[in-house]
Short mmCIF file of C-alpha atoms and ligand atoms in Angstrom, two decimals:
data_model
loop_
_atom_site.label_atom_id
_atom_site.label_comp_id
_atom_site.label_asym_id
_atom_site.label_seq_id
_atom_site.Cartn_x
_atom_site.Cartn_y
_atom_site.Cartn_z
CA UNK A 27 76.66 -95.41 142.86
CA UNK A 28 75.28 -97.99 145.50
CA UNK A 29 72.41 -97.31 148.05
CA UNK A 30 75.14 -97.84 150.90
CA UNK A 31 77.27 -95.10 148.97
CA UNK A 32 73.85 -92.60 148.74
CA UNK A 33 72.32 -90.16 151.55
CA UNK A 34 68.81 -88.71 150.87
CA UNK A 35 68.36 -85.15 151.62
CA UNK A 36 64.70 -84.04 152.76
CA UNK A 37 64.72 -80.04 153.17
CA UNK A 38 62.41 -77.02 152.15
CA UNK A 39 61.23 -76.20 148.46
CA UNK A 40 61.89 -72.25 149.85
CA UNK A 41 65.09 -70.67 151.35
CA UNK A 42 63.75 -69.69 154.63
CA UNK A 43 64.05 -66.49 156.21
CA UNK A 44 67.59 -66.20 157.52
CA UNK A 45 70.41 -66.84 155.18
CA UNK A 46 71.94 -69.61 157.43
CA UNK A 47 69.64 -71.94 156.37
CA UNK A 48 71.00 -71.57 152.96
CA UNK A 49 74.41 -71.55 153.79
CA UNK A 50 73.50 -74.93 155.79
CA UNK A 51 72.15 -76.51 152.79
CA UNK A 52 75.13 -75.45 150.99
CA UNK A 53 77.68 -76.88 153.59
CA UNK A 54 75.93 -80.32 153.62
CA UNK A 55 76.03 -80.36 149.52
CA UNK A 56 79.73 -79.85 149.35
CA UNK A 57 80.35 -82.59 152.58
CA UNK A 58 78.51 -84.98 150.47
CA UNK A 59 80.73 -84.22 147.53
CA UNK A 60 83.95 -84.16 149.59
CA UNK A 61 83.09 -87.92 151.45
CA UNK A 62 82.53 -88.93 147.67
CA UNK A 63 78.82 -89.93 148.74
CA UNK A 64 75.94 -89.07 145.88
CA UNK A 65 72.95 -87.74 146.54
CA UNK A 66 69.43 -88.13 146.66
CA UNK A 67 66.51 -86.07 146.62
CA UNK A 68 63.50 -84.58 145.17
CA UNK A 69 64.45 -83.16 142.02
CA UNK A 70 63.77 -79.34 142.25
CA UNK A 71 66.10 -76.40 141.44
CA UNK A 72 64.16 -74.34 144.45
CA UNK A 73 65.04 -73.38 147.89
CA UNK A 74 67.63 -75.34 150.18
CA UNK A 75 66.73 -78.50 147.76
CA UNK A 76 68.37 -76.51 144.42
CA UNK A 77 71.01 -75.27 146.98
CA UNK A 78 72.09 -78.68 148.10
CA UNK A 79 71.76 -80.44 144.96
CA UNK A 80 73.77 -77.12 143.26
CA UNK A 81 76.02 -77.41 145.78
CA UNK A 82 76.79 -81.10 145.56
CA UNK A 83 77.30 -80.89 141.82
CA UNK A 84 79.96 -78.09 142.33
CA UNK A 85 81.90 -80.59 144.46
CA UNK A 86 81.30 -83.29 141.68
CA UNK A 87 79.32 -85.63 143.24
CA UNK A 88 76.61 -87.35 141.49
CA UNK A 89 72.86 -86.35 142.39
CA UNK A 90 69.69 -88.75 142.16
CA UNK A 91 66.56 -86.37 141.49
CA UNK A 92 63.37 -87.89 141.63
CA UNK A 93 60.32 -85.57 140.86
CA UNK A 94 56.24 -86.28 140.08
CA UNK A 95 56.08 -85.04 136.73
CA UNK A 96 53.17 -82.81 137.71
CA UNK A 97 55.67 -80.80 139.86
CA UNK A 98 58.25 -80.41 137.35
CA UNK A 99 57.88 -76.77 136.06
CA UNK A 100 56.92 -75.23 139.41
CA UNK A 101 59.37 -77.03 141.52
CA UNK A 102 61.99 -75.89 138.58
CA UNK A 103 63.08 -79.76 137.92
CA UNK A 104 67.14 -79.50 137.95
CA UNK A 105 68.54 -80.25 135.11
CA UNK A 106 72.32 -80.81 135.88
CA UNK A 107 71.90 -84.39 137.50
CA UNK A 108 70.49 -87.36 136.88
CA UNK A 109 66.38 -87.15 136.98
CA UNK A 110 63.91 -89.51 137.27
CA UNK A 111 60.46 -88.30 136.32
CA UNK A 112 57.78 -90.14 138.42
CA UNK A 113 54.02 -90.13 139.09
CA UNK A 114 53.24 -89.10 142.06
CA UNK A 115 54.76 -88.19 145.18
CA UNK A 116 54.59 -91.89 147.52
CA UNK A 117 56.42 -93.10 144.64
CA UNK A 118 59.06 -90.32 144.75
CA UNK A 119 59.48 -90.95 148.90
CA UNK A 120 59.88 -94.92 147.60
CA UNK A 121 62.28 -94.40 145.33
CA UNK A 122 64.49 -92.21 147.35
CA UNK A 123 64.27 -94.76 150.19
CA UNK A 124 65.03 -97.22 148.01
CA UNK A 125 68.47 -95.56 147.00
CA UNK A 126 69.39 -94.26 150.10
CA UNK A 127 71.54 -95.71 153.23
CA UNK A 128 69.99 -93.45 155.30
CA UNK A 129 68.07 -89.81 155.57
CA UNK A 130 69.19 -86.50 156.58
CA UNK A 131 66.87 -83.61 156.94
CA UNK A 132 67.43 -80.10 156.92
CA UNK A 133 65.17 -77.76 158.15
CA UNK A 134 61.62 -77.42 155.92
CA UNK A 135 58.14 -76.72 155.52
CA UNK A 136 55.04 -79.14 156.00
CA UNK A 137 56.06 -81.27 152.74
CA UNK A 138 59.71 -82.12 154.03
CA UNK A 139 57.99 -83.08 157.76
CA UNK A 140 55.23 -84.91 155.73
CA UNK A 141 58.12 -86.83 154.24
CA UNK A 142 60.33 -87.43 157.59
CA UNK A 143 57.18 -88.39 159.67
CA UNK A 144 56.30 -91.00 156.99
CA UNK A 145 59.79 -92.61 157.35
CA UNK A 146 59.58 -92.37 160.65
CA UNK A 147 56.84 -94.06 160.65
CA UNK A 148 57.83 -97.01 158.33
CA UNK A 149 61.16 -97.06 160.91
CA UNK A 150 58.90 -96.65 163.88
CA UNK A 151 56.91 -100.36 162.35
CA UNK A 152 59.44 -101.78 162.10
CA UNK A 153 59.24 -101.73 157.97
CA UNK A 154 62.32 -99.70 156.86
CA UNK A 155 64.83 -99.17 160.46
CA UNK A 156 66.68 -96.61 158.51
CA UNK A 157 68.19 -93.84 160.63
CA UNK A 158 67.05 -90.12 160.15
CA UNK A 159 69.30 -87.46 161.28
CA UNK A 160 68.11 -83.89 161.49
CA UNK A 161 70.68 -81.37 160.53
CA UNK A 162 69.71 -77.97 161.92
CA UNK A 163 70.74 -74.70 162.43
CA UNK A 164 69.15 -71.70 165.30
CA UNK A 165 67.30 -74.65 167.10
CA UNK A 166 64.64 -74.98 163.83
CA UNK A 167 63.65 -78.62 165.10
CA UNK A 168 63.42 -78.07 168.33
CA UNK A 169 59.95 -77.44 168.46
CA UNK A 170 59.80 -81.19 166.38
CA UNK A 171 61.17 -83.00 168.94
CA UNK A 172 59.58 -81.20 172.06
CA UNK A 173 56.11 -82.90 169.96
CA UNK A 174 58.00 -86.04 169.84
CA UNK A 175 59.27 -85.79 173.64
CA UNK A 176 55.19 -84.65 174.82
CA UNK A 177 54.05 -87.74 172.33
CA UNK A 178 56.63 -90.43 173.92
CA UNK A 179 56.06 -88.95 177.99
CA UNK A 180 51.86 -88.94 177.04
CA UNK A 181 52.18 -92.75 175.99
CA UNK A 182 51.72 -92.22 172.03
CA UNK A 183 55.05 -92.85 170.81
CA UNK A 184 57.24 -95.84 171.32
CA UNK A 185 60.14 -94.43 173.23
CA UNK A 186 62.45 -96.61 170.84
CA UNK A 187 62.04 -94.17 168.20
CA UNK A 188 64.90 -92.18 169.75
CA UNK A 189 67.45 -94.87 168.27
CA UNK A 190 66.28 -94.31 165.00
CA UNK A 191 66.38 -90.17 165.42
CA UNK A 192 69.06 -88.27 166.24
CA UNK A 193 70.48 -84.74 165.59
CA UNK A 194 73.04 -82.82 164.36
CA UNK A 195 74.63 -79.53 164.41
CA UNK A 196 76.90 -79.82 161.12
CA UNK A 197 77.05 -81.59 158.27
CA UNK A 198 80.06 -83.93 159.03
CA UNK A 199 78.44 -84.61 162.02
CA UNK A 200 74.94 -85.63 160.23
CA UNK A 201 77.10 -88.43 157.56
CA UNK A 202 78.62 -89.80 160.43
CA UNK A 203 76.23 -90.36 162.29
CA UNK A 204 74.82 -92.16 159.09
CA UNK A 205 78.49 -94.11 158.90
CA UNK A 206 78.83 -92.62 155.34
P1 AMP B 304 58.37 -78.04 151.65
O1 AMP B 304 59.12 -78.46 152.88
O2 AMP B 304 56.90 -77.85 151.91
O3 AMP B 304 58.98 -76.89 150.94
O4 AMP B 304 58.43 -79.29 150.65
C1 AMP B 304 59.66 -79.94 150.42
C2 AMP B 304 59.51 -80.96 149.35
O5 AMP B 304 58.65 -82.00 149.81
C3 AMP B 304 58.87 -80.45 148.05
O6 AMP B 304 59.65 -80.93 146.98
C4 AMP B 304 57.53 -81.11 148.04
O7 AMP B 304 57.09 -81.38 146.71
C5 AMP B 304 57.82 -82.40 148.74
N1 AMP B 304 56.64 -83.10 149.25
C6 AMP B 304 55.54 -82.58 149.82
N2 AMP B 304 54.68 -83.55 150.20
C7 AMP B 304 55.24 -84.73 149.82
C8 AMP B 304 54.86 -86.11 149.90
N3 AMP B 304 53.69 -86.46 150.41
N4 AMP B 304 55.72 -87.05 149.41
C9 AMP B 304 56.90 -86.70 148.85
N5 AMP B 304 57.32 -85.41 148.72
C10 AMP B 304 56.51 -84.45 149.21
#
């Protein structure tokens, strides 16, 4: 499947508290599946990322997992999609970059914002102008973008960055927003 026909997932190696943030992650994996799209992400079998990817496979659609092999047993690599075992974890974010048209994240812990504030970054440079969309549920990212807002208004953050970042309430909103 081409990059154009692949969306990269960046969400939370745990459930979360609240079972909508599962039932989220489950949505998105069988939108993916139904728009014939294949996914990308990190590999694990664990919280909303095992629910996605689980989720996507149901529907059929093929799944890109790319996970450090040092992370393989405790992030329970899955085993029902295609896996590619790397080193460490800048090469993971590379590769799924690389074999994406475009990201969407779902809400997370402090690895999926490390991995959304590094493309944002690379987008933000001027390196990789790939759009982000963040797919959320019970406002989880608003307190994300009321940083970014306080970081653009106290003259740290291009304002531009808003046309690379936008937002989402469900999951057919997030791929179109993407144009997938
Ligand atoms: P978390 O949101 O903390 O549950 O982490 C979500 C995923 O991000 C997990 O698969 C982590 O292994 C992964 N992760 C954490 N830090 C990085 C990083 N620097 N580069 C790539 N993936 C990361």
């Amino acid at each position: 499947m081409p990059k154009q026909r692949s969306v990269c997932v960046f969400c939370g190696s745990r459930d979360g508290n609240s079972p909508v943030y599962a039932q989220l992650a489950r949505q998105f994996g069988h939108e993916v599946a139904a728009r014939n799209l294949r996914l990308v992400y990190g590999g694990g079998g664990i919280g909303l990322m095992g629910i996605a990817a689980r989720a996507a496979r149901e529907g059929n659609a093929e799944v890109l997992g790319i996970i450090p092999g040092f992370l393989s047993t405790e992030e329970v690599a899955f085993d029902d999609c295609q896996l590619e075992i790397v080193d460490t974890l800048h090469e993971r974010k590379a590769r799924m970059a690389m074999e994406s048209a475009g990201f969407v994240v779902l809400p997370g812990g402090i690895g999926t914002m490390e991995e959304v504030v590094e493309v944002l970054s690379w987008a933000n440079l001027g390196l990789f102008p790939m759009k982000t969309v963040f797919l959320d549920t019970n406002g989880y990212w608003d307190p994300f973008f009321a940083l970014l807002q306080h970081s653009i208004e106290e003259g740290f953050t291009s304002a531009s960055i808003s046309t690379l970042t936008c937002r989402a309430k469900t999951s057919a909103e997030a791929l179109d927003l993407l144009g997938l």
